[in-house]
Tab-separated table of N, CA and C in Angstrom:
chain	number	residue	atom	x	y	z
A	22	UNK	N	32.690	-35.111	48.103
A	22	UNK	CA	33.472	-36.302	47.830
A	22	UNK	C	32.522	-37.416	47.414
A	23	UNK	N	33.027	-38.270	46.374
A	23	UNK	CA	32.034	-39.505	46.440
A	23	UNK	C	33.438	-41.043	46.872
A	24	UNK	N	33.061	-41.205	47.625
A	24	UNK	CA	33.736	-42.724	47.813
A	24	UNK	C	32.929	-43.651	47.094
A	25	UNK	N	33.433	-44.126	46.578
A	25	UNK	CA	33.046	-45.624	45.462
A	25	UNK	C	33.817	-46.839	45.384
A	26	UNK	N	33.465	-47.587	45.531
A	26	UNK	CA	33.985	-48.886	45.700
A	26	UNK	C	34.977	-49.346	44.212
A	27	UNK	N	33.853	-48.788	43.092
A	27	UNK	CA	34.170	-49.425	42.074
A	27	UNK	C	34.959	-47.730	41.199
A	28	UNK	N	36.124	-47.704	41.801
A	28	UNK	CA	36.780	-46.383	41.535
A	28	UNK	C	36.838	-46.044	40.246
A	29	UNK	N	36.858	-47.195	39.107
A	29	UNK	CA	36.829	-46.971	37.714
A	29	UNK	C	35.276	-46.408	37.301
A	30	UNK	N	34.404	-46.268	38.052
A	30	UNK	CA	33.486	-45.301	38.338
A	30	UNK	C	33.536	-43.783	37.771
A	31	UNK	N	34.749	-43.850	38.565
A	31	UNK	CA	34.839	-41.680	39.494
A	31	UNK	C	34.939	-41.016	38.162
A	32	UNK	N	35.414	-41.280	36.705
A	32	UNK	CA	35.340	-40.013	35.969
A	32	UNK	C	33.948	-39.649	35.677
A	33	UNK	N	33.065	-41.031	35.742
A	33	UNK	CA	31.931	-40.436	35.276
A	33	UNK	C	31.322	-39.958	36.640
A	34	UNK	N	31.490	-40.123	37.774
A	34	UNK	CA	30.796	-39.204	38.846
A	34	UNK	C	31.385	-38.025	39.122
A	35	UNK	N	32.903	-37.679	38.792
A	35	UNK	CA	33.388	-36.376	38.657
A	35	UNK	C	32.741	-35.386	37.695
A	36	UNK	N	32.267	-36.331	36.219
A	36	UNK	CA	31.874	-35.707	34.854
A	36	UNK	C	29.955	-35.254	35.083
A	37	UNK	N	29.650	-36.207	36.019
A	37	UNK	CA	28.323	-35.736	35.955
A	37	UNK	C	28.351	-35.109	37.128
A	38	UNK	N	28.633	-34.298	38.189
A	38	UNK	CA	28.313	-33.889	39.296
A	38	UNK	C	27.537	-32.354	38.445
A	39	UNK	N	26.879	-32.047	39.948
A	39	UNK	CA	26.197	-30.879	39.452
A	39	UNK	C	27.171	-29.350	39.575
A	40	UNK	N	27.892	-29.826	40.009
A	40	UNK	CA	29.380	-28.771	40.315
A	40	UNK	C	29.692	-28.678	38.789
A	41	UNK	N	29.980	-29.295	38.153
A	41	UNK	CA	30.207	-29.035	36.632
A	41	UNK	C	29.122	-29.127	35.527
A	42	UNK	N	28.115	-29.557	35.697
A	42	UNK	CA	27.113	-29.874	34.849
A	42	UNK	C	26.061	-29.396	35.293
A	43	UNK	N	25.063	-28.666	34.941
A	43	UNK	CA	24.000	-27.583	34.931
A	43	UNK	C	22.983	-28.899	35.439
A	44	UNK	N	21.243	-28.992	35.941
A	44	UNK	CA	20.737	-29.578	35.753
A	44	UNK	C	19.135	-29.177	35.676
A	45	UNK	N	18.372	-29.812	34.874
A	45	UNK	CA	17.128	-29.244	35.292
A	45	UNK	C	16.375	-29.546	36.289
A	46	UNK	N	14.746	-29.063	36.432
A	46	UNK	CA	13.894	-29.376	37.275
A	46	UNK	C	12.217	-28.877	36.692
A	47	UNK	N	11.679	-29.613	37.150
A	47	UNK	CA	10.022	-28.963	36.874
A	47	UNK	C	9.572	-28.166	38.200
A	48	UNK	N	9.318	-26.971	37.361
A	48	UNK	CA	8.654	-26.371	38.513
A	48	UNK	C	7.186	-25.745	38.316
A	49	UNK	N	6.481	-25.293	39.168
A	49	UNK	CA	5.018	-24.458	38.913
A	49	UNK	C	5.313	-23.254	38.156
A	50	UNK	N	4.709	-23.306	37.310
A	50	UNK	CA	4.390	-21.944	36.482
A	50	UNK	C	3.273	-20.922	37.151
A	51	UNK	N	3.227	-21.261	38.309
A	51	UNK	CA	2.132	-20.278	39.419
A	51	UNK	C	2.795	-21.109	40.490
A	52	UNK	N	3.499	-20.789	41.358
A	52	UNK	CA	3.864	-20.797	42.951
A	52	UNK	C	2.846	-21.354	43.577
A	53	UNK	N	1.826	-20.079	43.560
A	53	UNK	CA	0.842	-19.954	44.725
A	53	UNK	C	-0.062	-20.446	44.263
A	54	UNK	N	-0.486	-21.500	43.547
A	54	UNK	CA	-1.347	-22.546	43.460
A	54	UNK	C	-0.787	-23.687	42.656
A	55	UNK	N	0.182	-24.144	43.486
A	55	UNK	CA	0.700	-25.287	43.248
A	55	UNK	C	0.407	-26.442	44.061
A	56	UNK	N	0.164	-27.392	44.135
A	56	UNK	CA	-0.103	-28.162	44.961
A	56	UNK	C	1.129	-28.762	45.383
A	57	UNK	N	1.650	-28.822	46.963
A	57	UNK	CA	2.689	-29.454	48.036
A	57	UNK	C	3.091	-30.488	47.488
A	58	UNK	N	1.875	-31.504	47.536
A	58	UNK	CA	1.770	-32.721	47.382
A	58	UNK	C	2.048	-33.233	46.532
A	59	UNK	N	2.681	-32.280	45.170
A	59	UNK	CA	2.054	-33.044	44.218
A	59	UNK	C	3.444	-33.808	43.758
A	60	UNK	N	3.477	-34.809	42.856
A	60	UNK	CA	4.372	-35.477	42.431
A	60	UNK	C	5.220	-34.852	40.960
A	61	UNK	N	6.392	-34.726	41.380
A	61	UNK	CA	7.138	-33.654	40.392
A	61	UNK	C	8.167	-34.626	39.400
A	62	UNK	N	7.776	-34.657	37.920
A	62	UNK	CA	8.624	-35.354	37.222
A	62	UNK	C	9.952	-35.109	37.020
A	63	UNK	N	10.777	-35.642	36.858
A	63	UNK	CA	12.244	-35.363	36.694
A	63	UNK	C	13.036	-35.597	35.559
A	64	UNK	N	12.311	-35.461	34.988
A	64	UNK	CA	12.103	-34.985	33.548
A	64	UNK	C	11.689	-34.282	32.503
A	65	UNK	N	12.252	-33.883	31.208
A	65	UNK	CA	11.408	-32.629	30.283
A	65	UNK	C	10.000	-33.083	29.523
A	66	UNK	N	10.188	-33.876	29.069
A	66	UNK	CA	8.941	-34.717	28.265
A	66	UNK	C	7.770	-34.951	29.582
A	67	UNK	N	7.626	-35.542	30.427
A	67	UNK	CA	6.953	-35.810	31.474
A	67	UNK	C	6.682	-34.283	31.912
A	68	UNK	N	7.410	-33.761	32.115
A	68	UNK	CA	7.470	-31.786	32.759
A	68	UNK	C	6.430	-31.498	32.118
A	69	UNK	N	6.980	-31.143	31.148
A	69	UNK	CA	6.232	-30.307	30.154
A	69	UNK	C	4.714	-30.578	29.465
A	70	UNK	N	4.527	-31.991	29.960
A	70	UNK	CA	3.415	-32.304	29.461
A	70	UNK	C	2.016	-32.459	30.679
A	71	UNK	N	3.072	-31.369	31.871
A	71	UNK	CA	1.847	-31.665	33.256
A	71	UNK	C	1.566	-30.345	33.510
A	72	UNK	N	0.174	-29.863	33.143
A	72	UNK	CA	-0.021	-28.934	33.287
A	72	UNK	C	-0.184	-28.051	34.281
A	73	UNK	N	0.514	-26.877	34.089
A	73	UNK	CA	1.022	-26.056	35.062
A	73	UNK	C	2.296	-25.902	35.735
A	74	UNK	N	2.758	-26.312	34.799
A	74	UNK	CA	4.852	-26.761	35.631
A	74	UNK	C	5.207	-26.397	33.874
A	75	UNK	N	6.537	-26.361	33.837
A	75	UNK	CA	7.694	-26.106	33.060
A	75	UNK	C	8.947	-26.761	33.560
A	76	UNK	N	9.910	-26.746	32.672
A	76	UNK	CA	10.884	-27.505	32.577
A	76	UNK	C	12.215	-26.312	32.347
A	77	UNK	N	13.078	-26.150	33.421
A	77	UNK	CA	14.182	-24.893	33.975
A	77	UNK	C	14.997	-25.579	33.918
A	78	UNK	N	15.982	-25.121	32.911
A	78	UNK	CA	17.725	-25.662	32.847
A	78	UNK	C	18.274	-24.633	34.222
A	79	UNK	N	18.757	-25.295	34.861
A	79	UNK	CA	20.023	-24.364	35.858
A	79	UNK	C	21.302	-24.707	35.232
A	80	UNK	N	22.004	-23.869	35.669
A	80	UNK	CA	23.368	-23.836	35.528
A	80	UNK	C	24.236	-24.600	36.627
A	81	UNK	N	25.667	-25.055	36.144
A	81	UNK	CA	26.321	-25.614	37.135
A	81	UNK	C	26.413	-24.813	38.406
A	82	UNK	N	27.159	-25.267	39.384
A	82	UNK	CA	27.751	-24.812	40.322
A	82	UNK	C	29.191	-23.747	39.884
A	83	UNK	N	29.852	-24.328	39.328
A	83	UNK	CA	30.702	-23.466	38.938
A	83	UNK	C	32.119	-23.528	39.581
A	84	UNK	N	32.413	-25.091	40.259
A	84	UNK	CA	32.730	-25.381	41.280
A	84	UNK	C	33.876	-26.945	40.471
A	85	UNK	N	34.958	-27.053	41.378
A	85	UNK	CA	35.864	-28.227	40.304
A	85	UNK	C	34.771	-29.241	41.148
A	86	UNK	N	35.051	-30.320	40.056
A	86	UNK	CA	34.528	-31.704	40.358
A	86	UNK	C	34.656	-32.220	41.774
A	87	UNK	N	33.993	-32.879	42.180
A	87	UNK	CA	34.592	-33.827	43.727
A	87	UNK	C	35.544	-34.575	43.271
A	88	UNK	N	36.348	-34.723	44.874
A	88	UNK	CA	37.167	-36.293	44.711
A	88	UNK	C	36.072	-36.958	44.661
A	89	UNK	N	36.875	-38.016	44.066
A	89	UNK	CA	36.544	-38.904	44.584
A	89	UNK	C	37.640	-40.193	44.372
A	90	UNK	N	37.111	-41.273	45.767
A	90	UNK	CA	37.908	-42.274	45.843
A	90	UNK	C	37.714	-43.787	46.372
A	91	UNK	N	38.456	-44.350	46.568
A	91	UNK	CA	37.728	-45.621	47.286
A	91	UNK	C	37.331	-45.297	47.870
A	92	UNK	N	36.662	-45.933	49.345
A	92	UNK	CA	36.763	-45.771	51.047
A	92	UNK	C	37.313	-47.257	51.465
A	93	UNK	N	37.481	-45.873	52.885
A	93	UNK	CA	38.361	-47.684	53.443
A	93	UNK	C	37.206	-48.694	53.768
A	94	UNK	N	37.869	-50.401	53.789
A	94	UNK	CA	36.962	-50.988	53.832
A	94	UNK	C	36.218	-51.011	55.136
A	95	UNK	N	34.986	-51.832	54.936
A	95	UNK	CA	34.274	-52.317	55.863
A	95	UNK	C	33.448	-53.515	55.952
A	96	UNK	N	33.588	-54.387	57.054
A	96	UNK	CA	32.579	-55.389	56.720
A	96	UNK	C	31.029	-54.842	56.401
A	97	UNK	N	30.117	-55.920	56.037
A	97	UNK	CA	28.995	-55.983	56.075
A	97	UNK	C	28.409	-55.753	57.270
A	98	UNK	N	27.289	-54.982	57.812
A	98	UNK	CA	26.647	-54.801	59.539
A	98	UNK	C	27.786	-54.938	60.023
A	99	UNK	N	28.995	-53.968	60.186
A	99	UNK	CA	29.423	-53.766	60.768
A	99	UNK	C	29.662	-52.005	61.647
A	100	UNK	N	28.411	-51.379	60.858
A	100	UNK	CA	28.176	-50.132	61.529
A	100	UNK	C	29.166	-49.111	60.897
A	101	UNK	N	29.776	-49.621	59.996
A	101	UNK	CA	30.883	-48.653	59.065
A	101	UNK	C	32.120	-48.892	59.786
A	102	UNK	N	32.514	-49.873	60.712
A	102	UNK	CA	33.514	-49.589	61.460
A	102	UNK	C	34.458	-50.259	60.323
A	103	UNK	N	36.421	-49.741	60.812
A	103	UNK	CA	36.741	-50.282	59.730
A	103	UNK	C	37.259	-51.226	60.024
A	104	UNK	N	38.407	-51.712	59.918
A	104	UNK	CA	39.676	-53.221	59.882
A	104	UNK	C	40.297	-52.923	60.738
A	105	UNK	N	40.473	-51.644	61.746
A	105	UNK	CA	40.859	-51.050	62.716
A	105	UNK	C	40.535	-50.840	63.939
A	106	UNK	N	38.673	-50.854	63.979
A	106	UNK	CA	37.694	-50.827	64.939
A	106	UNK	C	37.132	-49.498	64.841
A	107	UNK	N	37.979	-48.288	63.845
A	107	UNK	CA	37.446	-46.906	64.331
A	107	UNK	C	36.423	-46.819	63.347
A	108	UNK	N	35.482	-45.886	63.238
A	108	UNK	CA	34.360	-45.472	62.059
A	108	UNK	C	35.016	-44.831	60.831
A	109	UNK	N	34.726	-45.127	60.036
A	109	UNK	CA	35.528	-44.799	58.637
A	109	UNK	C	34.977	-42.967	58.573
A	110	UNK	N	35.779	-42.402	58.128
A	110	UNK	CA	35.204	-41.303	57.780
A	110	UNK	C	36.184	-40.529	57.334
A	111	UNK	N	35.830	-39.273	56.591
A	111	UNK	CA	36.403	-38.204	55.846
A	111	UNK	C	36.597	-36.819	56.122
A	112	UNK	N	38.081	-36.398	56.200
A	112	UNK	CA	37.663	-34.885	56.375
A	112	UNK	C	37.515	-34.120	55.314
A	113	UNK	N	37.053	-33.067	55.551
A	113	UNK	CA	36.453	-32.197	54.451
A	113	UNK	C	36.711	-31.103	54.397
A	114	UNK	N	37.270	-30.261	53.502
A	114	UNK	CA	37.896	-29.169	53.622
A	114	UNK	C	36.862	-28.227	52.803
A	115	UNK	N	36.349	-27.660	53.630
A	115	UNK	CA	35.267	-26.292	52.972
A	115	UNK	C	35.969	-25.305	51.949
A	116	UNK	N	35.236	-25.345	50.798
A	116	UNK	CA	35.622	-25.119	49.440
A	116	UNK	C	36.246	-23.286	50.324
A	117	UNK	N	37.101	-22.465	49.523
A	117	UNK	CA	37.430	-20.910	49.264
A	117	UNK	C	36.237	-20.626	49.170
A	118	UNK	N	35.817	-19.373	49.428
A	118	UNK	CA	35.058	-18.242	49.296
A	118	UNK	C	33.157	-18.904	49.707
A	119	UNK	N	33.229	-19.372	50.620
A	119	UNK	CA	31.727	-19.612	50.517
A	119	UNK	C	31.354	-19.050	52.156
A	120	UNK	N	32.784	-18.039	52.932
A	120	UNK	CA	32.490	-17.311	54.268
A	120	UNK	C	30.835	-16.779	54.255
A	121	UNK	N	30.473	-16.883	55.128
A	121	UNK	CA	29.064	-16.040	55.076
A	121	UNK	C	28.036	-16.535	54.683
A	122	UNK	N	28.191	-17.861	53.454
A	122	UNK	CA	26.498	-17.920	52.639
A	122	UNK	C	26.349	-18.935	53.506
A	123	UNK	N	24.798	-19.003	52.870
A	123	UNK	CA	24.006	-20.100	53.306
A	123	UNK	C	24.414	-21.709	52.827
A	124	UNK	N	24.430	-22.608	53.313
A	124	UNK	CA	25.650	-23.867	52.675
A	124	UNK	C	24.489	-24.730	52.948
A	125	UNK	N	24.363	-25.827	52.361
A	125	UNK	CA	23.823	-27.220	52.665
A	125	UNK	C	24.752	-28.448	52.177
A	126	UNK	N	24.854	-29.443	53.036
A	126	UNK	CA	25.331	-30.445	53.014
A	126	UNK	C	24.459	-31.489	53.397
A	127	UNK	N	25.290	-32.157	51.891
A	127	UNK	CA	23.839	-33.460	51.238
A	127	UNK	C	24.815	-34.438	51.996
A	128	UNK	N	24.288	-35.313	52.876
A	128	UNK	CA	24.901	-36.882	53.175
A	128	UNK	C	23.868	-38.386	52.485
A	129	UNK	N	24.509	-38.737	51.765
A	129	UNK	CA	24.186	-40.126	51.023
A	129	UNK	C	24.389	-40.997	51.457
A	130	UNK	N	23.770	-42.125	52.153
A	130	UNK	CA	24.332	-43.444	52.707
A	130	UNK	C	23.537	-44.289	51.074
A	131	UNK	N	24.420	-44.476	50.462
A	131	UNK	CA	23.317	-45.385	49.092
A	131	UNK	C	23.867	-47.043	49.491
A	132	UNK	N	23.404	-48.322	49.693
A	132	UNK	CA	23.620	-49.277	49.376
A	132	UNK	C	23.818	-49.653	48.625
A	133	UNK	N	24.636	-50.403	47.960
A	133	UNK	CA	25.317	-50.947	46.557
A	133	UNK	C	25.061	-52.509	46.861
A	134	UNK	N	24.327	-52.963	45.408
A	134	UNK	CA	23.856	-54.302	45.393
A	134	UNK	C	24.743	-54.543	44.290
A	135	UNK	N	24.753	-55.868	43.838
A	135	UNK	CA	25.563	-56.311	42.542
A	135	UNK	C	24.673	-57.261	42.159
A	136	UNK	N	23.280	-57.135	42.571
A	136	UNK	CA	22.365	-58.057	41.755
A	136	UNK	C	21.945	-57.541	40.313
A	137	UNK	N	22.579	-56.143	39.923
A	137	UNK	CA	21.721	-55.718	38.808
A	137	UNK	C	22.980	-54.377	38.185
A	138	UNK	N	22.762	-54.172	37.311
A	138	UNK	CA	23.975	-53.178	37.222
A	138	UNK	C	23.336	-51.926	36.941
A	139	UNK	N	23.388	-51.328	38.275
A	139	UNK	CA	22.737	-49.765	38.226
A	139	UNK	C	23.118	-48.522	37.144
A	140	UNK	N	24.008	-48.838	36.834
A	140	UNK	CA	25.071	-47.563	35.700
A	140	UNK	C	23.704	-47.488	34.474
A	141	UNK	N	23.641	-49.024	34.193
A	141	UNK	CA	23.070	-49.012	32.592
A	141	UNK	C	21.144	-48.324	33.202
A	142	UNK	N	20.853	-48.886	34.525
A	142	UNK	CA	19.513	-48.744	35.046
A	142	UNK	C	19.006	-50.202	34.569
A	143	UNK	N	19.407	-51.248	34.861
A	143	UNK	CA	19.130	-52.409	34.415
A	143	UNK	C	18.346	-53.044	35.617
A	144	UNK	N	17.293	-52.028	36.750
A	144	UNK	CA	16.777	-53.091	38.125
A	144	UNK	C	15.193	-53.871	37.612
A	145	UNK	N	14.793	-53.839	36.120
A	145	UNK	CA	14.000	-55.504	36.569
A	145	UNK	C	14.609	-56.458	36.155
A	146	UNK	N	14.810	-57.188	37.276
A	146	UNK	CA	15.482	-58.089	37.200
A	146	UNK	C	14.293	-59.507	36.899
A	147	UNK	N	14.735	-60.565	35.911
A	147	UNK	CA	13.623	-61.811	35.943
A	147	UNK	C	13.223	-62.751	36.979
A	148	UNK	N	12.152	-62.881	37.198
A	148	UNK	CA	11.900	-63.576	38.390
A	148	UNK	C	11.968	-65.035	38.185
């Protein structure tokens, strides 16, 4: 699910999720002498130009889009509680057919500022 404030948002977070849209990654072109540490671009141009890594299209998930929707409100430091006193939260209904595998679940707490408009990537802002 993505809750978003700014719901005229959600087609493009439905349209880009990785459930429908493939994504890449840089990885070592040798495993076993890769360095842990090292800092991995997230990108093809940058990838490809660090030697010893490559640049791997994956495929989607294969999976329908998330909801997504408002959430209910909440004040500011108010611990997520809502207009009610209880903690806001969502149930979640575990997709068909995934009995048995191995699952991970990503939780995002992202803060949303309105000093800068993140969509376009517009954060230097003038001092």
């Amino acid at each position: 699910v993505v809750l978003a404030d700014r719901v005229e948002m959600c087609d493009y977070y439905r349209g880009e999720s990785e459930n429908v849209v493939g994504r890449g990654e840089c990885v070592p072109t040798d495993p076993d002498t890769a360095d842990p540490d090292d800092d991995l671009p997230n990108n093809p141009k940058a990838c490809i130009g660090k030697a010893g890594y490559e640049w791997v299209e994956r495929d989607a998930h294969g999976l329908p889009p998330p909801e997504c929707k408002q959430p209910v409100y909440s004040r500011d430091n108010h611990l997520g509680n809502t207009k009610n006193t209880l903690p806001a939260n969502y149930t979640w209904t575990i997709p068909q057919g995934v009995t048995g595998q191995n699952c991970v679940i990503r939780i995002r707490y992202n803060m949303s500022s309105y000093d800068y408009d993140s969509v376009k990537g517009d954060w230097e802002l003038d001092s």
